[in-house]
Structure formats: structure tokens, C-alpha cells
């Protein structure tokens, strides 16, 4: 791993520090709770958690504006939460309730919230990269100044759609941020078994795309690198490739027995847990007190419980509505 | 009624694209060789010069990438026309069409829609051999969320694209390359057409020929030949393969009591399988004869002309089959 040492940390106010820590904590609690209710069979299907990767979701999202577009993978709860999608509507979605952000139609892997410009949760690895290219192309054609941010894993970088998308984005010079969360495993297959060139950041320049790496376990480094990336995109209208080195502490999904990695490796990475790290930073810089942290943690806990209660009390979409939205309800043709 | 004009199928397609580009700033055409080359089949010839590279976009050989980009641009408020050079290459874009275009509206609970039009050349008959002679209309027609249209006439070549561009949902448009040079007549003011219903192309009372795509003119020709021998057959052009509109062909069968379904696609799990089932389900007691089908022979389409011809229904095959059905 070639990581640049963190640039001088962005200067934070107390309020910002608290907000960021709160977001990461909320994601962590939300994910842990999701796993818990999954074992109670309240959530079904695939469930992919991002525990360990919170700094990327939060670090990236704080650099984005409301009008920017965000697209993601099936491991997107953190991205959605950081984007401001309501915890309640995400949990209800995972419960399959009508009150969910996608009416319960999509579940964990397909969170959509067009009011937040959050365009899914895509469960075909690499499938949303071309979409992000098209959305950024539309922005360029419409003279909009917004950025399209597309999250994906290093596994997706082996797909043809990754290469097609980088080529098209560079060819068309469009404002898209390709945000690779390199957590070193695609399901159970390690990076070293899947990429001939494991420094994924070398693939950007091959397409003439401005590229950088960030330490995805370090919120401040992610923030610094993403701010730089987004500033570049807004300034030039060109694409950018940012590889965040990160690690998922939990299994790929709830069906994964984790036969492919040693417990000791996971423990090593847990020492780099972004949340305690950032907490320590805030304490050291006197930007936060233990008391404030305690209150914030209680608040995160309350939000998650509220989400659960909301989901528990949600309703089921009527079976008669099964085929609604197969075709749009906008003006008949 | 405005005066009839004569034009080729290609000219009809092109005039529709041109009109769409003139009418709506949000419309743009993207595809391999649509610009500098002039379109693989010269359908977009001259449009780059007229509209410039932002509206007529040449794209690299990245079927999945650029089809997905068209879907993404539609999500973000544009009105893209994506041209996949031919249906034979569409498998490389199938992930985008099936997993994104067709699902996003339903899966998001109606929050987003995908107003993209994806055109592709198709059909057989030009001795292009197995990999370039596919009739995969049934694949697409299988998928809810798509609107699947087959351009079997000059009227539809002129009008279907314009109507498709008013759909809030993804439209797949099949154009038949063997018909490009074929001349036909349409009203001078022809424009948008209905894209929800099948159409009776010829009225008749003895038997219903139900078809689409290149089958339409073949069936009309067969009907003319049969008329000379005193047989009066009706020709139903399905046009809309999904959502399949059944009233038109069910009513036709209720009138003629006999049905022969004609298509180039392989017989198993085809459009004709579906139409035949619907007739069994909903018009069984109208039938005087079992439904019959003339479809593609189930082989990779071979190169030599005589074998290629033998692989799909020809006018003479239709004539003979109808005669057999009417005069047992
Ligand atoms: C096209 C496709 N192939 C295979 C899968 C099955 N699958 C789901 S997630 C996954 C691993 C993807 O790894 P990566 O892109 O690194 O993302 P991560 O899960 O690590 O976040 C695989 C193989 C799929 N969903 N889509």
C-alpha cells in the first residue's frame, strides 16, 4: 500500500468535528443493529455491512453538495446515511416496508432517495459505473455544475464496465468522481488474486484521469483528498479517480463464513478503526469532551432505535400494487 | 388528407431522427459510427454535419458503457437515442438494459424513470452468417419495464421513434436492415404513431396472419397472392411486442377463426409461443383449427443463400401453409 502521509489536517470547528463523529457513529450503530435484527429474521435477503469503512462514506459525503448525484453499490447504507437519507426510511426499506425509501421494493441493496439525489444501491458489480458516466454527461450537456460521485469496490475495477466507464469519462471530459473503496477483498477473493496491477491508482492515469489515493481509515485524510478531488472536478469539469484504502471488519454478507482471511489480520486492521482514531484526534485538539461524546452516542443510539421502531410499525405494500411503477405513472404515452 | 410521398425505410428512419433533434434540445444520438462514418447503415448520414458532435456522438466500442451512459443521461433529464449498431451486439449491453433500464423505476418505488430510446438494426437475409443474423426480439419482449417496438412498415419507420421519445420509460426499437432500401408510401404529413396497439394491415375474413417486423410485408405479399386464388386473409402487425396488446389479434381471430403466426425468430419460447398461448387462453372457442406457426428453423443461421432462405419463413411458405389450413 502506498499511502501519502496525511496532508495538514483540515481545520475543524467543534460543531463540524461533532457532526462528523456523529455520522460515523450513527453508521456504525446502524450497521450493528441491522446485523442484530437480521439474525432475528426481520431483515432478509443479502445484507452487506460497511463496518470499518465509515470514514470513506462520511469523508466523501461532506465534500458533496445537495445538487450532486451519488450512486453506489449494495454496500451502501453508510453512503446513504452520510448523504442524509433518513435512518428511518432506510431501516423500513430493509424491513421491506412501504415506508421504506424505495417503498420496500429494493431492500438493503437498493436504497433510492431522489430527494437527496441518491440514485441507488446497484447490486450488479460495476453496473452503475456507466450510469454515473451518463449522469455526468447529462450535467455537462445541461451546463450544470454538479458532480456525480460513484462509489464502488476494488472488485468492480476488474469488470469491463469499469474500464469502459473510465475511458468514456476521460474521452468526454465529464464531472464524475470514481470513488473506489478498496477493502482488499471481493467477497472472499483477495486483491492479489484478482488484479494483475494491485496499485489500482495506476489505472486512472492510463486513461488520462487525475488520480489520488487516500487512507480510508483516516477521516481527515479522506476529507482532504476528496475536497481536492471535488474542487478539481468543479474547476475543470473533468473526471477524477480516488482510491481509498480501507477494510471491512465484518463478513462480506451475512452468509459469509470468512474462510479466506485470518482473524489476526482483521484484528490488526481494527487497530486502525477510524472512529476511535477520530475521537482521539478531537479530544487531543480539545474539539470535544467525553461528555459531549457520551451525549452524541446516546443520540445515535436513539436514532437507530427510532429507525427500528419506525420499521417495525411500518406497513406492507398492497399486493394489488405489485405491478405499479413497472412503467411510469407520469403522463401516459 | 395530405399527399402520399414515396421514400425508403431508411429515409423514413432518418427523417424521424432529424425531426426529433430539431424539436427537442434534450435529444441526442449516440452510437458506434453514427457520426463521421455516417451510420453503419447510413441512417444518420449527414446529421453530424447538421447538428454537430454534441448531438451526434460517436462512441467507442463499449456497448455496455455507452448504453449505460444513455440510461444515466436519461435518469438525469436528457432524451438520449442510443444506437446499438445491430441486435447481434446487444448482448454486451444486456446488463444495462435488463438490470438498469428495466428495473430502476419499479425498484425505486417509482422515484426515477428512464426515458431512453435504444435503437438497433436487426433481421436476417443478407448472408451474414450465424453471428450477424439474430432475431432476438423475444429476449427483450420477455422483460417487464421495457417497451419493445418492432418497426415493420414505412409508417412506423417514420413515426415510432417520435412516439418513443415521448415515453417516460425505456423503449427498444427494432429496425430491419434488409428493409432499408425498400420504397414505400406514407402520407406527406405522417408523424407520430400510436405505440400501444397492434394494427390490422389488411382486412380479411378467412384467416389471421399474425406477425411483426419483416413478416409484415411478407404476409401482405402472401395475402395478395392468396387473394388471386380467392382466399381472403387478414394481416395483423403486432408492432408492440411488450407490453403485448392482445385485443387486436384476439378480435381478429374471433372474426376469422383461424390463425397462423409468422416470425423469423426461433420457434421455441418466441413471440409466437406467447401469442399462441393467449389465443388458447382467451379465444379457444373461437377457433375452427389449431393455431399454427411458421418460425425460424432452430439452427444458427447459415451463410449460403439457399440455406439462409430455408431458415426463415418466405412468402411462398406462408402461401402454402395458408392454403393447407384453408383447404385441408
Ligand atoms: C456482475 C456481478 N458478478 C458477481 C456478483 C456477486 N458479487 C457480489 S459482491 C461481489 C464482490 C465485489 O467486491 P468489491 O467490488 O470489491 O466490493 P465489496 O463487496 O468489497 O464492497 C461479488 C463477486 C455480482 N453481484 N455482480
XYZ file of C-alpha atoms and ligand atoms in Angstrom:
687
model
C 0.000 0.000 0.000
C 1.429 3.386 -0.936
C -0.230 5.983 1.202
C 0.736 9.588 1.290
C 1.079 10.846 4.791
C -1.990 12.818 5.729
C -1.704 16.392 4.500
C -2.068 19.062 7.139
C -5.441 18.198 8.596
C -8.361 20.360 7.530
C -9.160 22.778 10.295
C -12.343 21.791 12.022
C -14.717 23.659 14.241
C -16.146 21.937 17.289
C -19.508 21.674 15.597
C -18.056 20.091 12.468
C -15.971 17.659 14.481
C -19.025 16.592 16.398
C -21.147 16.249 13.286
C -18.581 14.044 11.554
C -18.050 11.835 14.570
C -21.783 11.583 14.982
C -22.244 10.488 11.376
C -19.624 7.764 11.671
C -21.047 6.605 14.965
C -24.555 6.555 13.580
C -23.452 4.406 10.638
C -21.617 2.019 12.954
C -24.578 1.650 15.283
C -26.988 1.372 12.393
C -24.956 -1.434 10.833
C -24.545 -3.306 14.089
C -28.239 -3.068 14.773
C -29.020 -4.224 11.245
C -26.935 -7.345 11.807
C -28.775 -7.933 15.049
C -32.246 -7.690 13.582
C -31.082 -9.738 10.616
C -30.427 -12.636 12.953
C -33.968 -12.129 14.221
C -35.013 -12.521 10.564
C -36.536 -9.040 10.488
C -34.257 -8.210 7.592
C -33.904 -10.846 4.901
C -32.038 -11.333 1.670
C -28.488 -10.094 1.310
C -27.138 -7.689 3.873
C -23.742 -6.101 3.271
C -22.371 -4.005 6.090
C -19.718 -1.311 5.905
C -18.391 -1.510 9.450
C -14.793 -0.297 9.304
C -15.368 1.765 6.175
C -17.310 4.633 7.770
C -14.597 7.233 7.249
C -14.919 6.897 3.494
C -18.688 7.372 3.408
C -18.550 10.333 5.757
C -15.377 11.869 4.382
C -16.667 11.790 0.832
C -20.160 12.995 1.568
C -19.069 16.117 3.402
C -17.387 17.352 0.228
C -20.551 17.000 -1.839
C -23.360 19.495 -2.381
C -27.079 18.873 -2.439
C -27.264 19.059 -6.223
C -24.520 16.476 -6.726
C -25.531 12.970 -7.766
C -24.499 9.911 -5.782
C -24.564 6.309 -6.989
C -23.449 3.324 -5.022
C -23.283 -0.418 -4.585
C -25.187 -2.936 -2.467
C -22.895 -1.932 0.438
C -24.461 1.487 0.592
C -26.161 2.052 3.935
C -23.269 4.224 5.073
C -23.264 6.228 1.873
C -26.997 6.785 2.121
C -26.864 7.798 5.786
C -23.959 10.153 5.187
C -25.885 11.604 2.285
C -28.730 12.446 4.628
C -31.204 9.727 3.731
C -33.314 9.216 6.863
C -32.246 6.272 9.039
C -35.939 5.506 9.462
C -36.610 5.186 5.775
C -33.516 3.031 5.253
C -34.407 0.659 8.065
C -38.004 0.480 6.861
C -36.674 -0.341 3.398
C -34.655 -3.213 4.799
C -37.759 -4.460 6.568
C -39.480 -4.348 3.177
C -41.999 -1.784 4.380
C -43.984 0.603 2.243
C -42.497 3.477 4.263
C -39.006 2.495 3.104
C -37.077 4.824 0.841
C -37.862 2.597 -2.154
C -41.323 1.542 -0.904
C -39.745 -1.651 0.323
C -39.208 -2.725 -3.264
C -35.448 -2.766 -3.190
C -34.330 -3.795 0.276
C -30.834 -3.376 1.636
C -29.119 -3.360 -1.737
C -31.375 -0.858 -3.494
C -31.738 2.289 -1.450
C -33.004 5.158 -3.583
C -33.875 8.684 -2.494
C -34.304 11.048 -5.372
C -34.945 13.949 -2.987
C -31.321 13.521 -1.868
C -30.073 12.814 -5.372
C -29.157 9.356 -4.190
C -29.566 7.027 -7.156
C -29.221 3.620 -5.672
C -27.845 0.868 -4.472
C -26.893 -1.239 -7.505
C -26.286 -4.949 -6.944
C -24.608 -5.799 -10.204
C -20.933 -5.264 -9.570
C -19.816 -2.431 -11.860
C -23.326 -1.923 -13.269
C -23.724 1.633 -12.045
C -20.447 2.960 -13.389
C -21.869 3.542 -16.876
C -24.920 5.172 -15.281
C -22.700 7.614 -13.427
C -20.967 8.449 -16.689
C -24.333 9.172 -18.289
C -25.491 11.345 -15.417
C -22.300 13.369 -15.534
C -22.630 13.619 -19.302
C -26.142 14.990 -18.822
C -24.814 17.586 -16.373
C -22.247 18.688 -18.907
C -24.827 18.936 -21.671
C -27.195 20.863 -19.435
C -24.485 23.244 -18.276
C -24.966 22.164 -14.670
C -22.061 22.469 -12.297
C -22.796 19.414 -10.192
C -20.522 16.451 -9.620
C -21.540 12.802 -9.937
C -19.961 10.620 -7.276
C -19.833 6.904 -7.942
C -18.787 4.533 -5.143
C -17.575 1.027 -5.980
C -15.240 -1.640 -4.665
C -11.894 -2.820 -5.980
C -13.657 -5.949 -7.223
C -15.620 -3.786 -9.639
C -12.377 -2.391 -11.012
C -11.815 -5.752 -12.694
C -15.083 -5.507 -14.615
C -15.172 -4.340 -18.213
C -17.678 -1.670 -17.247
C -15.038 -0.009 -15.052
C -12.669 0.304 -17.982
C -15.361 1.366 -20.416
C -16.565 3.987 -17.964
C -13.152 5.480 -17.232
C -12.416 5.664 -20.922
C -15.743 7.322 -21.722
C -15.436 9.786 -18.835
C -11.966 10.833 -19.939
C -12.954 10.954 -23.586
C -15.956 13.135 -22.861
C -14.321 15.152 -20.066
C -17.208 14.921 -17.690
C -17.523 15.759 -13.991
C -17.550 12.372 -12.316
C -15.708 11.174 -9.226
C -14.872 7.488 -9.404
C -14.544 6.574 -5.759
C -13.008 3.166 -5.238
C -13.305 1.703 -1.770
C -10.503 -0.776 -1.803
C -11.259 -3.048 1.121
C -8.870 -5.662 -0.247
C -11.458 -8.382 -0.796
C -14.098 -9.032 -3.400
C -16.291 -11.392 -1.419
C -13.590 -13.856 -0.409
C -11.078 -13.236 -3.128
C -8.157 -11.052 -2.191
C -6.957 -8.211 -4.363
C -3.753 -10.085 -5.108
C -5.700 -12.876 -6.743
C -7.802 -10.595 -8.913
C -5.706 -7.701 -10.165
C -2.526 -8.021 -12.154
C -1.715 -4.468 -11.098
C -2.636 -4.111 -7.473
C -1.875 -0.414 -7.288
C -5.280 0.398 -8.654
C -4.372 4.077 -8.693
C -2.184 3.331 -11.696
C -5.265 2.606 -13.749
C -6.518 6.201 -13.683
C -3.510 7.812 -15.377
C -3.642 5.089 -18.023
C -6.881 6.735 -19.133
C -5.542 10.228 -18.629
C -7.562 10.666 -15.466
C -6.304 12.660 -12.491
C -5.873 10.156 -9.679
C -5.015 10.022 -5.999
C -5.083 7.655 -3.044
C -6.393 8.189 0.446
C -6.107 6.353 3.709
C -9.681 5.269 4.086
C -9.204 4.550 7.776
C -8.378 8.190 8.417
C -11.313 10.542 8.115
C -9.121 13.608 7.854
C -7.094 12.147 5.030
C -10.238 11.138 3.150
C -11.670 14.622 3.631
C -8.511 16.291 2.418
C -8.229 14.097 -0.667
C -11.891 14.267 -1.537
C -12.045 18.021 -1.146
C -9.127 18.278 -3.516
C -10.769 15.869 -5.942
C -14.135 17.601 -5.911
C -12.536 21.035 -6.228
C -10.647 19.762 -9.270
C -13.794 18.339 -10.839
C -15.799 21.516 -10.230
C -12.997 23.638 -11.582
C -12.202 21.628 -14.701
C -15.340 19.575 -15.349
C -13.081 16.543 -15.735
C -13.251 13.108 -14.114
C -11.178 12.060 -11.110
C -10.259 8.676 -9.689
C -9.738 8.347 -5.957
C -8.767 5.060 -4.356
C -9.457 4.824 -0.645
C -7.652 2.007 1.124
C -9.992 0.627 3.691
C -11.135 -2.603 5.321
C -14.394 -4.175 6.264
C -14.345 -5.562 9.765
C -17.325 -7.817 9.236
C -18.055 -10.547 6.743
C -18.866 -9.748 3.121
C -22.521 -10.517 3.773
C -24.447 -12.383 6.399
C -23.805 -15.640 4.548
C -20.036 -15.430 4.637
C -18.052 -17.757 6.899
C -14.843 -15.757 6.293
C -12.692 -18.707 5.380
C -10.390 -16.548 3.302
C -8.715 -14.387 5.920
C -7.095 -14.779 9.311
C -8.736 -13.393 12.408
C -5.393 -11.817 13.261
C -5.497 -9.799 10.064
C -8.908 -8.434 10.999
C -7.631 -7.611 14.481
C -4.665 -5.750 13.016
C -6.972 -3.611 10.918
C -9.280 -2.975 13.840
C -6.405 -1.131 15.464
C -6.861 1.399 12.672
C -10.581 1.754 13.335
C -11.452 5.222 12.024
C -13.907 6.049 14.796
C -11.704 5.800 17.904
C -8.934 7.393 15.859
C -11.032 10.428 15.055
C -12.379 10.580 18.571
C -8.835 10.663 19.930
C -7.960 13.394 17.482
C -10.887 15.542 18.551
C -10.073 15.042 22.222
C -6.431 15.845 21.701
C -7.298 19.012 19.794
C -9.800 19.862 22.521
C -12.567 19.998 19.974
C -14.753 17.692 22.003
C -15.211 16.448 25.565
C -16.023 12.977 26.863
C -19.336 14.339 27.975
C -20.264 15.559 24.516
C -19.212 12.205 23.076
C -21.422 10.391 25.517
C -24.417 12.535 24.625
C -23.720 12.066 20.912
C -23.506 8.311 21.296
C -26.788 8.289 23.150
C -28.319 10.325 20.359
C -27.035 7.887 17.698
C -28.444 5.032 19.721
C -31.781 6.822 19.962
C -31.869 7.449 16.193
C -31.226 3.801 15.472
C -33.896 2.713 17.915
C -36.276 5.209 16.355
C -35.489 3.710 12.951
C -36.215 0.231 14.252
C -39.497 1.314 15.829
C -40.483 3.040 12.629
C -39.682 -0.054 10.567
C -41.433 -2.371 13.000
C -44.568 -0.285 12.767
C -44.430 0.096 9.027
C -46.981 -1.314 6.631
C -46.781 -3.703 3.701
C -47.441 -2.525 0.213
C -50.734 -3.949 -1.023
C -50.302 -6.931 -3.300
C -52.633 -5.184 -5.745
C -49.879 -2.619 -6.199
C -47.330 -5.231 -7.205
C -47.105 -4.022 -10.753
C -47.165 -0.298 -10.031
C -44.149 1.514 -11.492
C -43.150 -1.276 -13.844
C -43.986 1.565 -16.169
C -44.082 5.185 -15.096
C -47.205 6.774 -13.852
C -46.135 10.004 -15.457
C -48.273 11.117 -18.401
C -49.428 8.125 -20.405
C -47.810 7.910 -23.796
C -55.550 14.048 -46.357
C -52.130 15.209 -47.384
C -50.474 13.834 -50.454
C -48.695 10.493 -50.319
C -44.931 10.611 -50.568
C -42.626 7.820 -51.581
C -39.491 7.184 -49.599
C -37.236 4.391 -48.434
C -37.450 2.829 -44.993
C -34.008 4.359 -44.321
C -35.210 7.833 -45.269
C -38.206 7.430 -43.022
C -35.988 6.474 -40.069
C -33.623 9.306 -40.735
C -36.328 11.916 -41.084
C -37.662 10.892 -37.679
C -34.260 11.245 -36.016
C -33.752 14.590 -37.671
C -37.156 15.871 -36.638
C -36.566 14.731 -33.062
C -33.226 16.553 -32.924
C -34.787 19.716 -34.319
C -37.740 19.604 -31.966
C -36.057 18.938 -28.650
C -32.710 20.204 -27.418
C -32.527 17.342 -24.944
C -32.439 14.739 -27.690
C -29.073 13.448 -28.835
C -27.946 10.391 -30.748
C -25.085 8.240 -29.511
C -23.702 5.102 -31.043
C -20.812 3.473 -32.822
C -20.112 5.152 -36.146
C -23.226 7.299 -36.097
C -21.232 10.453 -36.866
C -18.127 10.550 -39.007
C -18.878 7.268 -40.727
C -22.457 8.350 -41.342
C -24.081 5.448 -39.542
C -23.263 1.800 -40.154
C -26.353 1.687 -42.375
C -26.235 5.342 -43.424
C -29.337 6.121 -41.389
C -27.652 9.072 -39.673
C -25.673 10.209 -42.691
C -25.174 13.978 -42.698
C -26.590 14.515 -39.228
C -23.172 15.146 -37.675
C -22.601 17.943 -40.178
C -26.009 19.400 -39.449
C -26.141 19.048 -35.660
C -22.512 18.824 -34.530
C -20.673 16.367 -32.304
C -22.569 17.156 -29.102
C -25.826 15.922 -30.609
C -24.430 13.178 -32.817
C -21.911 11.397 -30.645
C -19.570 8.766 -31.977
C -18.753 6.361 -29.156
C -16.053 3.741 -28.699
C -16.734 0.020 -28.880
C -18.182 -0.160 -25.390
C -21.749 -1.387 -25.737
C -22.291 -1.744 -22.030
C -20.579 1.545 -21.253
C -22.378 3.765 -23.712
C -25.776 2.103 -23.354
C -25.447 2.568 -19.603
C -24.372 6.155 -20.191
C -27.516 6.699 -22.251
C -29.589 5.282 -19.407
C -27.760 7.514 -16.927
C -28.251 10.585 -19.103
C -31.967 9.759 -19.282
C -32.075 9.482 -15.484
C -30.610 12.959 -15.321
C -33.123 14.587 -17.625
C -31.819 14.103 -21.156
C -33.587 12.300 -24.023
C -30.902 10.102 -25.481
C -31.298 7.926 -28.535
C -28.798 5.112 -28.168
C -27.971 3.220 -31.328
C -26.603 -0.262 -30.890
C -25.255 -0.997 -34.320
C -27.085 -4.296 -34.559
C -29.009 -6.568 -32.258
C -26.140 -9.031 -32.553
C -24.000 -6.827 -30.297
C -26.789 -6.057 -27.878
C -25.810 -8.891 -25.552
C -22.857 -6.796 -24.464
C -25.327 -4.159 -23.279
C -27.889 -6.565 -21.859
C -26.787 -5.978 -18.279
C -27.517 -2.283 -18.626
C -30.826 -2.789 -20.404
C -32.197 -5.579 -18.231
C -30.692 -4.717 -14.866
C -30.850 -0.935 -15.053
C -33.222 0.456 -17.673
C -35.924 -2.106 -16.946
C -35.697 -2.146 -13.156
C -34.956 1.334 -11.880
C -38.498 2.677 -11.857
C -40.073 -0.273 -10.092
C -37.164 -0.964 -7.766
C -37.036 2.648 -6.620
C -40.746 2.678 -5.895
C -41.423 4.981 -8.821
C -38.895 7.646 -7.814
C -36.985 7.598 -11.049
C -37.770 6.822 -14.655
C -35.622 6.117 -17.655
C -36.747 7.864 -20.836
C -34.160 6.379 -23.151
C -34.735 5.037 -26.651
C -32.439 2.230 -27.735
C -32.485 1.506 -31.449
C -30.867 -1.446 -33.107
C -30.638 -2.888 -36.563
C -31.825 -6.440 -36.852
C -33.108 -9.111 -39.137
C -31.592 -11.681 -41.411
C -31.398 -12.140 -45.147
C -28.113 -10.538 -46.025
C -25.955 -13.669 -45.867
C -24.113 -12.500 -42.790
C -23.982 -15.939 -41.184
C -24.773 -17.076 -37.692
C -23.309 -14.320 -35.525
C -24.847 -11.486 -37.505
C -28.312 -12.818 -38.228
C -30.038 -12.922 -34.887
C -33.725 -12.409 -34.246
C -33.662 -11.803 -30.533
C -36.844 -9.790 -30.241
C -38.218 -12.423 -27.826
C -35.367 -11.829 -25.321
C -36.314 -8.197 -24.963
C -40.049 -8.835 -25.082
C -39.597 -11.090 -22.075
C -38.665 -8.241 -19.753
C -41.191 -6.118 -17.835
C -40.215 -2.478 -17.609
C -39.234 -2.252 -21.256
C -41.410 -1.080 -24.110
C -40.453 -3.155 -27.115
C -41.382 -1.993 -30.599
C -40.836 -3.614 -33.955
C -40.701 -1.353 -36.980
C -42.364 -3.392 -39.705
C -43.599 -0.660 -42.047
C -42.653 2.713 -43.501
C -45.361 4.356 -41.470
C -43.759 3.058 -38.293
C -40.253 3.849 -39.507
C -41.418 7.439 -39.766
C -43.441 7.552 -36.578
C -42.328 5.084 -33.923
C -39.176 6.892 -32.870
C -41.051 10.173 -32.446
C -43.629 8.495 -30.237
C -40.978 6.548 -28.370
C -39.311 9.829 -27.460
C -42.462 10.845 -25.617
C -42.439 7.723 -23.478
C -41.297 8.192 -19.890
C -39.957 4.639 -19.970
C -37.210 2.831 -21.845
C -38.110 1.883 -25.406
C -36.338 -0.728 -27.500
C -36.784 -0.085 -31.200
C -36.062 -2.854 -33.675
C -35.275 -1.679 -37.192
C -34.801 -4.165 -40.001
C -31.708 -3.691 -42.099
C -32.949 -5.782 -45.001
C -35.733 -3.236 -45.491
C -33.582 -0.111 -45.532
C -33.665 0.373 -49.282
C -37.265 -0.655 -49.664
C -39.515 2.089 -51.002
C -42.948 2.683 -49.640
C -45.648 5.341 -49.488
C -46.741 7.316 -46.463
C -48.838 10.465 -46.125
C -46.736 13.602 -46.551
C -47.675 14.744 -43.073
C -47.055 11.367 -41.446
C -45.592 11.654 -37.965
C -46.127 10.146 -34.558
C -47.989 6.851 -34.368
C -49.748 5.001 -31.615
C -47.291 2.738 -29.782
C -49.686 0.807 -27.631
C -51.667 -1.248 -30.083
C -51.219 -3.777 -32.812
C -52.569 -2.828 -36.211
C -54.585 -4.581 -38.893
C -52.561 -4.008 -42.062
C -55.044 -5.747 -44.307
C -58.587 -6.817 -43.585
C -59.759 -10.298 -44.416
C -62.238 -12.849 -43.214
C -60.784 -16.327 -43.819
C -57.670 -16.450 -41.627
C -55.491 -14.189 -39.473
C -51.809 -13.896 -40.299
C -50.232 -12.533 -37.128
C -46.716 -11.203 -37.477
C -44.228 -8.367 -36.865
C -41.040 -6.899 -38.313
C -40.044 -8.198 -41.719
C -43.009 -10.555 -41.515
C -45.428 -7.709 -42.211
C -44.578 -7.076 -45.850
C -44.061 -10.787 -46.438
C -47.521 -11.542 -45.119
C -49.054 -8.714 -47.141
C -47.439 -10.098 -50.273
C -48.668 -13.571 -49.440
C -52.156 -12.185 -48.854
C -52.159 -10.594 -52.324
C -51.173 -13.899 -53.897
C -53.831 -15.748 -51.922
C -56.459 -13.191 -52.888
C -55.860 -14.062 -56.510
C -56.909 -17.573 -55.625
C -59.957 -16.406 -53.764
C -58.666 -16.581 -50.201
C -59.205 -13.524 -48.052
C -56.695 -13.304 -45.221
C -56.224 -10.638 -42.598
C -52.747 -9.371 -41.640
C -52.137 -8.314 -38.051
C -48.925 -6.394 -37.372
C -48.174 -6.828 -33.662
C -45.815 -3.790 -33.616
C -45.734 -3.607 -29.826
C -44.055 -6.740 -28.526
C -44.141 -5.541 -24.934
C -46.471 -4.770 -23.331
C -48.150 -7.121 -25.788
C -51.543 -5.799 -26.783
C -53.840 -8.758 -27.325
C -57.268 -7.306 -28.106
C -56.417 -6.667 -31.727
C -55.326 -10.203 -32.545
C -57.992 -11.814 -30.356
C -60.685 -9.851 -32.183
C -59.142 -10.790 -35.494
C -59.208 -14.470 -34.546
C -62.801 -14.116 -33.338
C -63.609 -12.900 -36.832
C -61.582 -15.355 -38.965
C -61.484 -18.363 -36.604
C -58.074 -19.370 -37.949
C -54.613 -18.125 -37.050
C -51.157 -18.548 -38.494
C -48.352 -16.762 -36.656
C -45.274 -15.838 -38.662
C -41.878 -14.713 -37.373
C -38.164 -15.012 -38.103
C -37.213 -15.782 -34.504
C -36.625 -19.360 -33.426
C -39.866 -21.109 -32.665
C -39.247 -22.231 -29.088
C -40.049 -19.608 -26.469
C -40.788 -16.985 -29.067
C -43.286 -14.191 -29.650
C -45.462 -16.702 -31.477
C -45.412 -19.008 -28.445
C -46.822 -16.165 -26.410
C -49.434 -15.139 -28.968
C -50.498 -18.732 -29.413
C -50.933 -19.170 -25.651
C -53.027 -16.055 -25.379
C -55.274 -17.306 -28.167
C -55.668 -20.639 -26.360
C -56.407 -18.872 -23.101
C -58.791 -16.266 -24.408
C -60.162 -17.285 -27.791
C -60.071 -21.065 -27.739
C -63.736 -21.455 -28.535
C -63.453 -19.104 -31.491
C -61.047 -21.433 -33.265
C -62.016 -23.692 -36.138
C -58.455 -25.013 -36.418
C -55.477 -25.307 -34.104
C -53.229 -22.255 -34.178
C -50.280 -22.813 -36.481
C -46.841 -21.191 -36.568
C -44.182 -20.515 -39.160
C -40.967 -19.530 -37.418
C -37.223 -19.577 -37.780
C -35.740 -23.053 -38.059
C -33.816 -23.786 -34.888
C -30.291 -23.564 -36.240
C -27.568 -20.929 -36.170
C -28.413 -19.090 -39.364
C -26.045 -20.353 -42.087
C -24.209 -18.331 -44.682
C -25.232 -19.808 -48.084
C -28.219 -18.077 -49.567
C -30.318 -21.177 -50.103
C -29.800 -22.330 -46.534
C -30.365 -18.881 -45.136
C -33.627 -18.644 -47.058
C -34.624 -22.055 -45.814
C -34.059 -20.923 -42.228
C -36.866 -18.393 -42.039
C -40.389 -18.258 -43.432
C -40.602 -16.975 -47.012
C -43.638 -15.639 -48.852
C -44.158 -18.966 -50.614
C -44.052 -20.835 -47.304
C -46.772 -18.593 -45.967
C -48.905 -19.060 -49.075
C -48.611 -22.842 -48.981
C -49.309 -23.080 -45.287
C -52.405 -20.902 -45.548
C -53.693 -22.980 -48.438
C -53.178 -26.133 -46.417
C -55.021 -24.638 -43.498
C -57.917 -23.398 -45.578
C -58.289 -26.410 -47.834
C -57.489 -29.432 -45.749
C -21.595 -8.771 -12.099
C -21.588 -9.437 -10.779
N -20.789 -10.511 -10.565
C -20.764 -11.111 -9.359
C -21.558 -10.654 -8.334
C -21.528 -11.352 -6.961
N -20.819 -10.447 -6.022
C -21.488 -9.613 -5.230
S -20.470 -8.613 -4.359
C -19.095 -9.298 -5.025
C -17.735 -8.782 -4.640
C -17.499 -7.379 -5.066
O -16.353 -6.872 -4.458
P -15.979 -5.337 -4.454
O -16.346 -4.709 -5.754
O -14.563 -5.217 -4.035
O -16.934 -4.661 -3.364
P -17.094 -5.007 -1.823
O -18.162 -6.056 -1.710
O -15.786 -5.427 -1.300
O -17.574 -3.732 -1.196
C -19.446 -10.316 -5.901
C -18.476 -11.163 -6.619
C -22.402 -9.570 -8.613
N -23.249 -9.080 -7.684
N -22.367 -8.954 -9.809
